[in-house]
Amino acid sequence: MSMVSETLRIEGTRAGDGRTVAGVVNSIETLEGGGFLVRRPFPKASFSEFDPFLLLDEMGPMEVAPGEAKGAPDHPHRGFETVTYLLSGDMEHKDSRGHAGRLRAGDVQWMTAGAGVVHSEMPAREFARDGGRMHGFQLWVNLPKRDKMMKPRYQEIPNSQIPKATSVDGLVMVSVIAGQAMGEQAVIETRTPIIYLHYRIKPGGAATQRVPGAYNAFAYVVEGEGLFGAEGERAGDGQMVLFAQDGDEVRIENPSDAKATLEVLLIAGVPLNEPVARYGPFVMNTEGEIRQAIEDYQRGRMGAIDS
Ligand code: MN
């Protein structure tokens, strides 16, 4: 990954309290970890970050044959957070601090790498043996300068403890991973204000989500096709919708003639507005801090996984 840092210019015209759409971004397909295919709206050459977010990967959806499941063997992180949200599949996580966890459908792992961990993200043994449907997301959330060297922290929340709400008309359902929506407050704590919502909207349904004007906000379409923002811009499966910073609400609609439920991740955060020095799994503020991270990793100061 390059160390180039570009900032996308967000402009839009104001329309009441509803944000307009600043752009629609297509995903690229790329191989990650041990060789699994991901769809990635960012980073890419023309769009390297969306402050405070550094990356979004969609793994699958795909049918994995017995013995064919791949993961991401031992690798380090420093200076940011990785958020894994699994919709289908079974993953095992292990790290250099002796932490181990498991993720199944609907579970979330919010890992604050801070000063550094070496971890592995692999298919669970049974899933690797039997195969099955794999679908999930990984979001990278940047940490503010003051938190980049904090002690690593995990928040592992099973599906049953992720707050969920359904609209009165029954057409809109939301899972509240971070922030608040439809009267529910997330159980996950974030270092800076972050909203991470999974909306499922049936045909004819619409969601209006409060997103304070200071937040950068985007939607990623997981499934279906919907209308976004004040002007009802159309976007579908695998596309990322960037909202302008021109209002306090975001509107998402699934047209009444749609054939399928619209599934969308709505993600927003207050920009850090700090320098970003980025090299692969390390995201710091200066090139010197990146060199230090590489040296600390190479000298084993981030530890190693006992196996
Ligand atoms: Mn990782």
CSV table of C-alpha atoms and ligand atoms in Angstrom, one decimal:
chain,number,residue,atom,x,y,z
A,1,MET,CA,0.0,0.0,0.0
A,2,SER,CA,1.3,3.4,-0.9
A,3,MET,CA,2.0,6.2,1.7
A,4,VAL,CA,0.3,8.7,-0.5
A,5,SER,CA,-2.5,10.5,1.3
A,6,GLU,CA,-5.2,12.2,-0.7
A,7,THR,CA,-8.3,13.8,0.6
A,8,LEU,CA,-11.5,13.7,-1.4
A,9,ARG,CA,-13.2,17.0,-1.7
A,10,ILE,CA,-16.7,16.9,-0.4
A,11,GLU,CA,-19.1,19.5,-1.8
A,12,GLY,CA,-22.8,19.5,-2.2
A,13,THR,CA,-25.8,21.8,-2.3
A,14,ARG,CA,-27.9,22.2,0.8
A,15,ALA,CA,-31.4,20.8,0.8
A,16,GLY,CA,-33.1,21.3,4.2
A,17,ASP,CA,-31.6,19.1,6.9
A,18,GLY,CA,-31.0,16.1,4.5
A,19,ARG,CA,-27.5,15.6,3.2
A,20,THR,CA,-27.0,15.4,-0.5
A,21,VAL,CA,-24.7,12.9,-2.2
A,22,ALA,CA,-21.2,14.1,-3.0
A,23,GLY,CA,-20.2,11.0,-5.1
A,24,VAL,CA,-20.7,7.3,-5.7
A,25,VAL,CA,-17.5,5.1,-5.6
A,26,ASN,CA,-17.1,1.7,-7.2
A,27,SER,CA,-15.3,-1.1,-5.4
A,28,ILE,CA,-12.1,-2.8,-6.8
A,29,GLU,CA,-11.5,-6.5,-6.4
A,30,THR,CA,-8.2,-7.5,-4.8
A,31,LEU,CA,-6.6,-10.4,-2.9
A,32,GLU,CA,-6.0,-10.0,0.8
A,33,GLY,CA,-4.3,-12.1,3.5
A,34,GLY,CA,-3.7,-15.7,2.4
A,35,GLY,CA,-5.4,-15.1,-0.9
A,36,PHE,CA,-9.1,-14.4,-0.4
A,37,LEU,CA,-11.0,-12.1,-2.7
A,38,VAL,CA,-12.3,-8.8,-1.3
A,39,ARG,CA,-14.3,-6.0,-2.7
A,40,ARG,CA,-12.8,-2.7,-1.6
A,41,PRO,CA,-14.3,0.8,-2.2
A,42,PHE,CA,-11.2,2.3,-0.5
A,43,PRO,CA,-8.3,2.8,-0.3
A,44,LYS,CA,-7.4,2.9,-3.9
A,45,ALA,CA,-5.1,5.2,-5.9
A,46,SER,CA,-7.7,7.9,-6.4
A,47,PHE,CA,-9.3,7.7,-3.0
A,48,SER,CA,-6.9,6.7,-0.2
A,49,GLU,CA,-9.0,7.6,2.9
A,50,PHE,CA,-12.2,9.1,4.2
A,51,ASP,CA,-11.1,10.6,7.5
A,52,PRO,CA,-11.3,8.9,10.1
A,53,PHE,CA,-11.7,5.8,8.0
A,54,LEU,CA,-8.8,4.1,6.3
A,55,LEU,CA,-10.2,1.0,4.6
A,56,LEU,CA,-13.4,-1.0,4.0
A,57,ASP,CA,-13.2,-4.6,2.7
A,58,GLU,CA,-16.2,-6.8,1.9
A,59,MET,CA,-15.2,-10.5,2.1
A,60,GLY,CA,-17.6,-12.5,-0.2
A,61,PRO,CA,-20.4,-13.3,-0.2
A,62,MET,CA,-19.1,-16.6,-1.6
A,63,GLU,CA,-19.6,-20.3,-1.2
A,64,VAL,CA,-16.3,-21.8,0.0
A,65,ALA,CA,-15.6,-25.4,-0.9
A,66,PRO,CA,-14.4,-27.9,1.8
A,67,GLY,CA,-10.7,-27.3,2.4
A,68,GLU,CA,-10.6,-24.1,0.4
A,69,ALA,CA,-11.3,-21.4,3.1
A,70,LYS,CA,-8.5,-18.9,3.4
A,71,GLY,CA,-7.6,-16.3,6.1
A,72,ALA,CA,-5.0,-13.8,7.1
A,73,PRO,CA,-2.1,-15.6,8.9
A,74,ASP,CA,0.1,-13.7,11.5
A,75,HIS,CA,0.5,-10.0,10.7
A,76,PRO,CA,0.9,-6.9,12.8
A,77,HIS,CA,-1.1,-3.7,13.3
A,78,ARG,CA,-0.3,-0.4,15.0
A,79,GLY,CA,-2.0,3.0,15.3
A,80,PHE,CA,-5.6,2.3,14.4
A,81,GLU,CA,-8.6,-0.1,14.9
A,82,THR,CA,-9.9,-3.0,12.9
A,83,VAL,CA,-13.6,-3.7,13.0
A,84,THR,CA,-14.7,-7.1,11.8
A,85,TYR,CA,-18.4,-7.8,11.2
A,86,LEU,CA,-19.3,-11.2,10.0
A,87,LEU,CA,-22.7,-11.9,8.3
A,88,SER,CA,-21.9,-15.5,7.5
A,89,GLY,CA,-19.0,-17.9,8.2
A,90,ASP,CA,-16.9,-18.8,11.2
A,91,MET,CA,-13.6,-17.2,12.0
A,92,GLU,CA,-11.0,-17.6,14.7
A,93,HIS,CA,-8.8,-14.9,16.0
A,94,LYS,CA,-5.5,-15.2,17.9
A,95,ASP,CA,-3.0,-12.6,19.0
A,96,SER,CA,0.5,-12.0,20.4
A,97,ARG,CA,-1.0,-10.9,23.8
A,98,GLY,CA,-2.6,-14.3,24.4
A,99,HIS,CA,-6.0,-13.2,23.3
A,100,ALA,CA,-8.3,-15.6,21.3
A,101,GLY,CA,-11.8,-15.1,20.0
A,102,ARG,CA,-14.3,-16.5,17.6
A,103,LEU,CA,-16.7,-14.8,15.2
A,104,ARG,CA,-19.9,-16.2,13.8
A,105,ALA,CA,-22.8,-14.7,11.9
A,106,GLY,CA,-23.8,-11.2,13.3
A,107,ASP,CA,-20.8,-11.0,15.7
A,108,VAL,CA,-18.6,-8.0,15.8
A,109,GLN,CA,-14.9,-7.7,16.9
A,110,TRP,CA,-13.8,-4.1,17.5
A,111,MET,CA,-10.0,-4.4,17.9
A,112,THR,CA,-8.1,-1.3,19.0
A,113,ALA,CA,-4.5,-2.2,17.9
A,114,GLY,CA,-3.0,0.9,19.6
A,115,ALA,CA,0.7,0.3,20.3
A,116,GLY,CA,0.6,-3.0,18.4
A,117,VAL,CA,-0.5,-6.5,18.1
A,118,VAL,CA,0.4,-9.4,15.9
A,119,HIS,CA,-2.7,-11.4,15.1
A,120,SER,CA,-4.1,-14.0,12.8
A,121,GLU,CA,-7.6,-14.0,11.4
A,122,MET,CA,-8.4,-17.6,10.1
A,123,PRO,CA,-11.4,-19.7,9.3
A,124,ALA,CA,-12.4,-21.9,12.2
A,125,ARG,CA,-11.3,-25.5,11.9
A,126,GLU,CA,-14.8,-26.9,11.2
A,127,PHE,CA,-15.5,-24.2,8.6
A,128,ALA,CA,-12.2,-24.8,6.9
A,129,ARG,CA,-13.0,-28.6,6.8
A,130,ASP,CA,-16.6,-28.4,5.7
A,131,GLY,CA,-16.8,-25.1,3.8
A,132,GLY,CA,-19.9,-22.9,3.6
A,133,ARG,CA,-21.0,-19.4,3.0
A,134,MET,CA,-18.6,-16.6,3.8
A,135,HIS,CA,-19.6,-13.0,4.0
A,136,GLY,CA,-18.2,-10.2,6.2
A,137,PHE,CA,-16.6,-6.8,6.5
A,138,GLN,CA,-13.5,-5.3,7.8
A,139,LEU,CA,-13.4,-1.5,8.5
A,140,TRP,CA,-10.2,0.3,9.6
A,141,VAL,CA,-10.8,3.2,11.9
A,142,ASN,CA,-8.0,5.6,12.5
A,143,LEU,CA,-7.0,6.5,16.0
A,144,PRO,CA,-6.3,10.1,17.1
A,145,LYS,CA,-2.6,10.9,17.8
A,146,ARG,CA,-3.2,10.7,21.6
A,147,ASP,CA,-4.4,7.1,21.3
A,148,LYS,CA,-2.1,5.6,18.7
A,149,MET,CA,0.2,4.0,21.3
A,150,MET,CA,-2.5,3.0,23.8
A,151,LYS,CA,-2.7,-0.5,25.2
A,152,PRO,CA,-4.5,-2.8,22.7
A,153,ARG,CA,-8.1,-3.5,23.5
A,154,TYR,CA,-10.8,-5.9,22.2
A,155,GLN,CA,-14.5,-5.5,22.3
A,156,GLU,CA,-16.1,-8.8,21.1
A,157,ILE,CA,-19.8,-8.5,20.9
A,158,PRO,CA,-21.9,-11.5,19.9
A,159,ASN,CA,-24.9,-11.0,17.6
A,160,SER,CA,-27.3,-11.5,20.5
A,161,GLN,CA,-25.9,-8.4,22.3
A,162,ILE,CA,-25.9,-6.1,19.2
A,163,PRO,CA,-28.9,-3.7,19.8
A,164,LYS,CA,-31.5,-3.9,17.0
A,165,ALA,CA,-34.6,-2.0,16.2
A,166,THR,CA,-37.5,-2.3,13.8
A,167,SER,CA,-39.6,0.6,12.5
A,168,VAL,CA,-43.3,0.9,13.3
A,169,ASP,CA,-44.2,0.0,9.7
A,170,GLY,CA,-42.0,-3.0,9.9
A,171,LEU,CA,-40.1,-2.1,6.8
A,172,VAL,CA,-36.8,-0.9,8.3
A,173,MET,CA,-34.5,-2.9,10.6
A,174,VAL,CA,-31.3,-1.6,12.0
A,175,SER,CA,-28.4,-3.3,13.9
A,176,VAL,CA,-26.5,-0.7,16.0
A,177,ILE,CA,-22.8,-1.5,16.0
A,178,ALA,CA,-21.7,2.0,17.0
A,179,GLY,CA,-23.5,5.2,17.8
A,180,GLN,CA,-27.3,5.3,18.0
A,181,ALA,CA,-30.3,4.7,15.8
A,182,MET,CA,-34.0,4.3,16.2
A,183,GLY,CA,-33.8,4.7,19.9
A,184,GLU,CA,-31.1,2.1,20.5
A,185,GLN,CA,-27.6,2.9,21.8
A,186,ALA,CA,-24.6,0.7,20.8
A,187,VAL,CA,-22.8,-1.3,23.4
A,188,ILE,CA,-19.4,-0.8,21.7
A,189,GLU,CA,-17.4,2.2,22.9
A,190,THR,CA,-15.3,4.2,20.4
A,191,ARG,CA,-12.3,6.4,20.9
A,192,THR,CA,-13.8,9.2,18.8
A,193,PRO,CA,-17.4,9.6,17.8
A,194,ILE,CA,-18.3,6.9,15.3
A,195,ILE,CA,-21.6,5.6,13.8
A,196,TYR,CA,-21.7,2.1,12.4
A,197,LEU,CA,-25.2,0.9,11.4
A,198,HIS,CA,-26.4,-2.0,9.4
A,199,TYR,CA,-29.8,-1.2,7.8
A,200,ARG,CA,-32.1,-3.7,6.2
A,201,ILE,CA,-34.9,-1.9,4.3
A,202,LYS,CA,-37.8,-3.7,2.6
A,203,PRO,CA,-39.3,-2.4,-0.6
A,204,GLY,CA,-41.3,0.8,0.1
A,205,GLY,CA,-39.3,1.5,3.3
A,206,ALA,CA,-37.1,4.5,4.1
A,207,ALA,CA,-34.7,5.3,6.9
A,208,THR,CA,-33.8,8.8,8.0
A,209,GLN,CA,-30.7,8.7,10.2
A,210,ARG,CA,-29.4,11.6,12.3
A,211,VAL,CA,-25.7,12.2,11.4
A,212,PRO,CA,-24.4,15.4,12.9
A,213,GLY,CA,-22.9,17.8,10.4
A,214,ALA,CA,-19.4,17.5,11.6
A,215,TYR,CA,-19.2,13.8,10.7
A,216,ASN,CA,-17.9,12.4,7.4
A,217,ALA,CA,-20.6,9.9,6.4
A,218,PHE,CA,-20.9,7.1,3.8
A,219,ALA,CA,-23.1,4.2,2.9
A,220,TYR,CA,-21.9,0.9,1.5
A,221,VAL,CA,-24.5,-1.2,-0.4
A,222,VAL,CA,-24.3,-4.8,0.8
A,223,GLU,CA,-27.3,-6.0,-1.2
A,224,GLY,CA,-29.9,-4.6,-3.5
A,225,GLU,CA,-30.2,-1.1,-4.9
A,226,GLY,CA,-31.5,2.1,-3.2
A,227,LEU,CA,-32.0,5.8,-3.4
A,228,PHE,CA,-29.6,7.9,-1.3
A,229,GLY,CA,-29.6,11.5,0.1
A,230,ALA,CA,-31.9,14.4,-0.4
A,231,GLU,CA,-31.9,14.0,-4.2
A,232,GLY,CA,-32.4,10.2,-4.2
A,233,GLU,CA,-29.2,9.2,-6.0
A,234,ARG,CA,-29.3,5.6,-7.1
A,235,ALA,CA,-26.5,3.1,-6.0
A,236,GLY,CA,-26.3,-0.6,-5.8
A,237,ASP,CA,-24.5,-3.7,-4.5
A,238,GLY,CA,-20.7,-3.0,-4.0
A,239,GLN,CA,-21.0,0.8,-4.3
A,240,MET,CA,-20.1,3.4,-1.7
A,241,VAL,CA,-22.1,6.5,-1.4
A,242,LEU,CA,-20.3,9.6,0.0
A,243,PHE,CA,-22.6,12.1,1.6
A,244,ALA,CA,-21.8,15.8,1.5
A,245,GLN,CA,-21.4,17.6,4.9
A,246,ASP,CA,-24.5,19.7,4.3
A,247,GLY,CA,-27.0,18.5,6.8
A,248,ASP,CA,-27.7,16.6,10.0
A,249,GLU,CA,-29.7,13.7,8.5
A,250,VAL,CA,-29.1,11.0,5.9
A,251,ARG,CA,-31.9,9.5,4.0
A,252,ILE,CA,-31.9,6.0,2.5
A,253,GLU,CA,-34.9,4.6,0.6
A,254,ASN,CA,-35.7,1.2,-1.0
A,255,PRO,CA,-38.2,2.0,-3.8
A,256,SER,CA,-41.6,0.3,-3.6
A,257,ASP,CA,-41.0,-1.4,-6.9
A,258,ALA,CA,-37.7,-3.0,-5.7
A,259,LYS,CA,-37.5,-6.8,-5.9
A,260,ALA,CA,-35.3,-7.3,-2.8
A,261,THR,CA,-34.4,-6.0,0.6
A,262,LEU,CA,-31.9,-3.2,0.5
A,263,GLU,CA,-29.0,-3.8,2.9
A,264,VAL,CA,-26.7,-1.0,3.7
A,265,LEU,CA,-23.9,-0.2,6.1
A,266,LEU,CA,-24.1,3.4,7.2
A,267,ILE,CA,-20.8,4.6,8.6
A,268,ALA,CA,-19.8,8.0,9.9
A,269,GLY,CA,-17.2,9.6,12.1
A,270,VAL,CA,-15.8,13.0,13.1
A,271,PRO,CA,-12.6,13.7,11.0
A,272,LEU,CA,-9.4,13.7,13.0
A,273,ASN,CA,-7.7,16.3,10.7
A,274,GLU,CA,-4.3,14.9,11.7
A,275,PRO,CA,-1.4,14.0,9.4
A,276,VAL,CA,-1.6,10.4,8.1
A,277,ALA,CA,1.6,8.4,7.5
A,278,ARG,CA,0.6,5.0,6.3
A,279,TYR,CA,2.5,1.8,5.4
A,280,GLY,CA,0.6,-1.5,5.1
A,281,PRO,CA,-0.6,-2.5,8.5
A,282,PHE,CA,0.8,0.6,10.3
A,283,VAL,CA,-0.9,4.0,10.3
A,284,MET,CA,0.8,6.8,12.2
A,285,ASN,CA,1.2,10.5,12.0
A,286,THR,CA,4.8,10.8,10.7
A,287,GLU,CA,7.3,8.8,8.6
A,288,GLY,CA,9.6,8.5,11.6
A,289,GLU,CA,6.8,6.8,13.6
A,290,ILE,CA,6.3,4.4,10.6
A,291,ARG,CA,10.0,3.5,10.6
A,292,GLN,CA,9.8,2.9,14.4
A,293,ALA,CA,6.7,0.7,13.9
A,294,ILE,CA,8.6,-1.4,11.3
A,295,GLU,CA,11.6,-1.7,13.5
A,296,ASP,CA,9.5,-2.6,16.6
A,297,TYR,CA,7.7,-5.3,14.6
A,298,GLN,CA,10.9,-6.7,13.1
A,299,ARG,CA,12.6,-6.8,16.5
A,300,GLY,CA,9.7,-8.7,18.0
A,301,ARG,CA,8.5,-5.9,20.2
A,302,MET,CA,4.9,-6.5,19.2
A,303,GLY,CA,5.2,-10.1,20.3
A,304,ALA,CA,4.4,-13.3,18.5
A,305,ILE,CA,1.6,-15.8,18.6
A,306,ASP,CA,2.1,-18.9,20.6
A,307,SER,CA,0.9,-21.9,18.7
B,1,MN,MN,-5.5,-7.9,10.7
